[in-house]
Amino acid sequence: MSSFLDHFFMTNYNEYTFTILPKNPWTEITIAMIAELPFESFVENEFGFQAYIPKELDDEQAVNAIIETISDAKIQYIRQEIEQQNWNAEWEKNFEPIQVNDQCIIRADFHPTEENYPYEIIITPKMSFGTGHHETTHMMVEYILENNFLGKDILDMGCGTSILAILAMKKGANFAEAIDIDEWAVENSLENAKKNTVSIDAKLGDSSLLGRKQFDAIFANINKNILLKDIPKYSEVLARDGDLYLSGLLDIDFDDILATCTENGLKFVTKKERNNWIALHFIKK
């Protein structure tokens, strides 16, 4: 086991147990907002969710500042330090296979093989985002299933587990670059690619890593503020007639994203909606 994982398993964590009324859609919205802080895992429950953060990185004032911006829901929490344990094992216990439109199943290698799906993705469900359970990842998987990637070079920004890059490669993509700011996500992406017998180029960093290479398709499942900042760069590295797929967005974000994409030569194609979350498809003209 690597020194990085040794450090991870020995870290002391604080647990926030959030109670949210109404639970929907405010549980998902709250998770998306506090994910800007260095929380490493979220587990939904009957009343809201638990969130886990390394004790040394915890900033309760920052958590409260985010909660105070949410005026349409009643949010309460209990905060406590919890004992050291194997967090990856705890996360794996709660991971269930995901089916997308009877076309794709996303499962862990400890789940039985399913033969009735054209595409099967096997992942090690470590605590990276992008396991497919969240609406935003689910909609991005739908976009990949609906479109042709044969022979294309693709970019997966904010890759998490790299499900999107892996599925595009399974659909015949020529090359996949996957970028994330989280070291755990990059390590997990390489492991998942190997499990699925595809090759991806996983890198630690952000859009500043992008150079002159042109991509035929870009997937960016991050959040509104980062997307607004990075859309000009995506447009630069997207080939003419290339496809840009964006998610990590709420329905209220649509107008701002549309305006920024239009300013950068990107033409709106379609929008998907799922429980107040949206995914968008643009083409560079």
Coordinates of C-alpha atoms in Angstrom, one line a residue:
M1 CA 0.0 0.0 0.0
S2 CA 1.3 3.4 -0.9
S3 CA 2.4 6.0 1.6
F4 CA -0.5 8.2 0.4
L5 CA -3.0 5.5 1.4
D6 CA -1.2 4.9 4.7
H7 CA -1.6 8.6 5.5
F8 CA -5.3 8.5 4.4
F9 CA -6.2 5.6 6.6
M10 CA -4.4 7.1 9.7
T11 CA -6.2 10.5 9.3
N12 CA -8.5 11.6 12.1
Y13 CA -11.9 12.8 10.7
N14 CA -14.7 15.1 11.8
E15 CA -18.2 13.9 10.9
Y16 CA -21.0 16.4 10.2
T17 CA -24.5 14.9 10.3
F18 CA -26.9 17.2 8.5
T19 CA -30.7 17.2 8.9
I20 CA -32.3 19.1 6.0
L21 CA -36.0 20.1 5.5
P22 CA -37.2 19.7 2.9
K23 CA -34.7 17.0 2.0
N24 CA -35.2 17.2 -1.7
P25 CA -33.7 19.0 -3.6
W26 CA -31.7 20.7 -0.8
T27 CA -29.7 17.7 0.2
E28 CA -28.0 17.4 -3.2
I29 CA -27.7 21.2 -3.4
T30 CA -26.0 21.4 0.1
I31 CA -23.6 18.6 -0.8
A32 CA -22.6 20.4 -4.0
M33 CA -22.0 23.6 -2.1
I34 CA -19.9 22.3 0.8
A35 CA -18.0 20.0 -1.6
E36 CA -16.1 23.3 -2.3
L37 CA -14.5 22.6 1.1
P38 CA -12.0 19.7 1.6
F39 CA -14.7 17.1 2.5
E40 CA -13.7 13.7 1.3
S41 CA -17.0 11.7 1.5
F42 CA -20.7 12.2 1.6
V43 CA -23.3 9.5 2.6
E44 CA -27.0 10.3 2.2
N45 CA -29.5 9.1 4.8
E46 CA -33.2 9.3 5.6
F47 CA -33.0 12.9 7.0
G48 CA -30.1 14.4 5.0
F49 CA -26.5 13.2 4.9
Q50 CA -23.2 12.7 6.7
A51 CA -20.0 14.5 5.5
Y52 CA -16.5 13.6 6.5
I53 CA -13.5 15.9 6.5
P54 CA -9.9 15.5 7.9
K55 CA -9.8 17.1 11.3
E56 CA -6.8 19.3 10.4
L57 CA -8.7 20.7 7.4
D58 CA -12.0 21.3 9.1
D59 CA -13.3 24.9 9.2
E60 CA -16.6 25.0 10.9
Q61 CA -17.0 28.8 10.2
A62 CA -16.7 28.1 6.5
V63 CA -19.4 25.4 6.7
N64 CA -21.7 27.8 8.6
A65 CA -21.1 30.6 6.0
I66 CA -22.2 28.3 3.2
I67 CA -25.3 27.1 5.1
E68 CA -26.3 30.7 5.8
T69 CA -26.6 31.3 2.1
I70 CA -29.3 28.7 1.8
S71 CA -32.5 30.4 2.8
D72 CA -35.1 28.1 1.4
A73 CA -34.3 25.1 3.6
K74 CA -33.9 24.4 7.3
I75 CA -30.5 22.9 7.9
Q76 CA -29.1 21.7 11.2
Y77 CA -26.0 19.6 11.9
I78 CA -24.2 17.7 14.6
R79 CA -20.4 17.7 14.5
Q80 CA -18.2 15.2 16.1
E81 CA -14.7 13.6 15.9
I82 CA -14.7 10.0 15.0
E83 CA -12.2 7.2 15.5
Q84 CA -9.7 6.1 12.9
Q85 CA -10.9 3.4 10.6
N86 CA -10.5 2.1 7.1
W87 CA -12.6 4.7 5.3
N88 CA -12.4 3.1 1.9
A89 CA -13.9 -0.2 3.4
E90 CA -16.7 1.8 4.9
W91 CA -17.4 3.5 1.6
E92 CA -17.4 0.3 -0.3
K93 CA -20.0 -1.3 2.0
N94 CA -22.5 1.3 0.8
F95 CA -21.7 1.1 -2.9
E96 CA -24.4 -0.4 -5.1
P97 CA -24.4 -1.0 -8.9
I98 CA -25.8 1.7 -11.1
Q99 CA -27.8 1.0 -14.3
V100 CA -28.2 3.8 -16.9
N101 CA -31.0 3.4 -19.5
D102 CA -30.5 -0.4 -19.8
Q103 CA -27.3 0.4 -21.8
C104 CA -24.6 0.7 -19.2
I105 CA -24.0 -0.8 -15.7
I106 CA -21.4 0.6 -13.3
R107 CA -20.3 -1.8 -10.6
A108 CA -17.5 -2.7 -8.3
D109 CA -15.5 -5.8 -8.9
F110 CA -17.0 -7.4 -5.8
H111 CA -20.5 -7.3 -7.5
P112 CA -21.5 -10.2 -9.8
T113 CA -21.1 -9.7 -13.6
E114 CA -24.1 -8.5 -15.5
E115 CA -24.4 -9.8 -19.1
N116 CA -27.5 -7.9 -20.3
Y117 CA -25.8 -4.5 -20.7
P118 CA -23.9 -3.4 -23.9
Y119 CA -21.4 -1.5 -21.6
E120 CA -20.1 -2.6 -18.3
I121 CA -17.7 -0.4 -16.2
I122 CA -16.0 -1.8 -13.2
I123 CA -14.6 0.6 -10.7
T124 CA -13.0 0.5 -7.3
P125 CA -15.4 2.7 -5.4
K126 CA -13.0 4.8 -3.4
M127 CA -14.1 8.2 -2.1
S128 CA -13.8 10.1 -5.3
F129 CA -16.8 11.8 -6.9
G130 CA -18.2 10.4 -10.0
T131 CA -19.4 6.9 -9.1
G132 CA -22.5 7.4 -11.2
H133 CA -24.9 7.7 -8.3
H134 CA -25.1 11.5 -8.5
E135 CA -27.5 13.0 -11.1
T136 CA -24.8 14.9 -12.8
T137 CA -22.6 11.9 -13.6
H138 CA -25.7 9.9 -14.6
M139 CA -26.7 12.5 -17.2
M140 CA -23.2 12.7 -18.6
V141 CA -23.1 8.9 -19.0
E142 CA -26.4 9.3 -20.9
Y143 CA -24.8 11.8 -23.3
I144 CA -21.9 9.4 -24.0
L145 CA -24.3 6.5 -24.6
E146 CA -26.3 8.6 -27.1
N147 CA -23.4 9.9 -29.1
N148 CA -20.5 8.6 -31.3
F149 CA -16.9 8.8 -30.0
L150 CA -15.3 6.4 -32.5
G151 CA -11.7 7.5 -33.2
K152 CA -12.1 10.7 -31.2
D153 CA -9.7 12.3 -28.7
I154 CA -11.6 13.2 -25.5
L155 CA -10.9 15.2 -22.4
D156 CA -12.5 14.4 -19.0
M157 CA -12.1 17.5 -16.7
G158 CA -12.8 16.9 -13.0
C159 CA -12.6 13.2 -13.8
G160 CA -13.2 11.7 -10.3
T161 CA -13.3 8.0 -11.0
S162 CA -12.9 8.6 -14.8
I163 CA -16.1 6.8 -15.6
L164 CA -16.8 9.2 -18.5
A165 CA -13.3 8.7 -20.0
I166 CA -13.5 5.0 -19.6
L167 CA -17.0 4.8 -21.2
A168 CA -15.8 6.9 -24.1
M169 CA -12.9 4.6 -24.7
K170 CA -15.2 1.6 -24.6
K171 CA -17.2 3.4 -27.3
G172 CA -14.2 3.5 -29.5
A173 CA -12.5 6.8 -28.6
N174 CA -8.9 7.1 -29.8
F175 CA -7.4 8.9 -26.7
A176 CA -8.6 10.0 -23.3
E177 CA -7.0 12.6 -21.0
A178 CA -8.4 12.8 -17.5
I179 CA -7.6 15.7 -15.1
D180 CA -8.5 16.2 -11.5
I181 CA -7.2 18.4 -8.6
D182 CA -7.5 15.4 -6.2
E183 CA -4.6 13.0 -5.9
W184 CA -6.9 10.2 -4.8
A185 CA -9.0 10.7 -8.0
V186 CA -6.0 10.4 -10.3
E187 CA -4.8 7.3 -8.6
N188 CA -8.3 5.8 -8.7
S189 CA -8.7 6.7 -12.3
L190 CA -5.6 4.8 -13.4
E191 CA -6.7 1.8 -11.3
N192 CA -10.2 1.9 -12.9
A193 CA -8.8 2.2 -16.4
K194 CA -6.7 -0.9 -15.9
K195 CA -9.7 -2.8 -14.6
N196 CA -11.6 -1.9 -17.7
T197 CA -8.7 -2.8 -20.1
V198 CA -8.6 0.7 -21.5
S199 CA -5.8 3.3 -21.5
I200 CA -6.3 6.9 -20.2
D201 CA -3.8 9.7 -19.5
A202 CA -4.7 10.8 -15.9
K203 CA -3.1 13.9 -14.6
L204 CA -3.1 15.8 -11.3
G205 CA -4.1 19.5 -11.8
D206 CA -6.6 21.8 -13.4
S207 CA -7.2 23.6 -16.7
S208 CA -3.8 25.2 -16.5
L209 CA -2.4 21.8 -17.7
L210 CA -4.1 22.2 -21.0
G211 CA -1.8 23.2 -23.8
R212 CA -2.2 23.2 -27.6
K213 CA -3.6 19.7 -28.0
Q214 CA -7.1 19.7 -29.6
F215 CA -9.9 17.5 -28.4
D216 CA -12.9 16.3 -30.3
A217 CA -15.0 16.1 -27.2
I218 CA -14.7 17.5 -23.6
F219 CA -16.6 16.4 -20.5
A220 CA -16.5 18.8 -17.6
N221 CA -18.6 17.7 -14.6
I222 CA -17.4 20.2 -11.9
N223 CA -19.4 23.2 -10.7
K224 CA -20.7 26.5 -12.0
N225 CA -17.8 28.8 -10.8
I226 CA -15.0 26.6 -12.2
L227 CA -16.9 26.0 -15.4
L228 CA -17.5 29.8 -16.0
K229 CA -13.7 30.4 -15.5
D230 CA -12.6 27.5 -17.7
I231 CA -15.1 27.6 -20.6
P232 CA -12.8 30.0 -22.6
K233 CA -10.0 27.5 -22.2
Y234 CA -12.2 24.6 -23.2
S235 CA -13.2 26.5 -26.4
E236 CA -9.5 27.0 -27.2
V237 CA -8.7 23.3 -27.0
L238 CA -11.9 22.0 -28.6
A239 CA -11.6 21.2 -32.3
R240 CA -14.1 22.8 -34.7
D241 CA -17.4 21.0 -34.7
G242 CA -16.2 19.4 -31.4
D243 CA -18.6 18.6 -28.5
L244 CA -18.6 20.2 -25.1
Y245 CA -20.6 18.4 -22.4
L246 CA -21.1 20.3 -19.1
S247 CA -22.6 19.3 -15.7
G248 CA -22.3 19.8 -12.0
L249 CA -25.0 22.5 -12.6
L250 CA -28.4 23.4 -11.2
D251 CA -31.2 24.6 -13.4
I252 CA -30.8 28.2 -12.1
D253 CA -27.2 28.2 -13.5
F254 CA -28.4 27.7 -17.1
D255 CA -28.5 31.3 -18.3
D256 CA -25.0 32.2 -17.0
I257 CA -23.5 29.1 -18.6
L258 CA -25.3 29.7 -21.9
A259 CA -24.1 33.3 -22.1
T260 CA -20.5 32.4 -21.4
C261 CA -20.5 29.5 -23.9
T262 CA -22.1 31.7 -26.6
E263 CA -19.5 34.4 -26.0
N264 CA -16.8 31.8 -26.6
G265 CA -18.1 30.4 -29.9
L266 CA -20.1 27.5 -28.5
K267 CA -23.5 26.7 -29.8
F268 CA -26.2 25.3 -27.5
V269 CA -27.6 21.9 -28.6
T270 CA -29.5 20.2 -25.8
K271 CA -30.2 20.2 -22.0
K272 CA -30.9 17.3 -19.7
E273 CA -32.6 17.7 -16.4
R274 CA -32.7 15.4 -13.4
N275 CA -34.0 16.4 -9.9
N276 CA -33.1 20.1 -10.5
W277 CA -29.6 19.2 -11.8
I278 CA -28.8 19.8 -15.5
A279 CA -26.3 18.7 -18.1
L280 CA -25.7 20.6 -21.3
H281 CA -24.3 19.9 -24.7
F282 CA -22.6 22.6 -26.9
I283 CA -20.8 22.4 -30.2
K284 CA -18.0 24.6 -31.3
K285 CA -18.7 26.5 -34.5

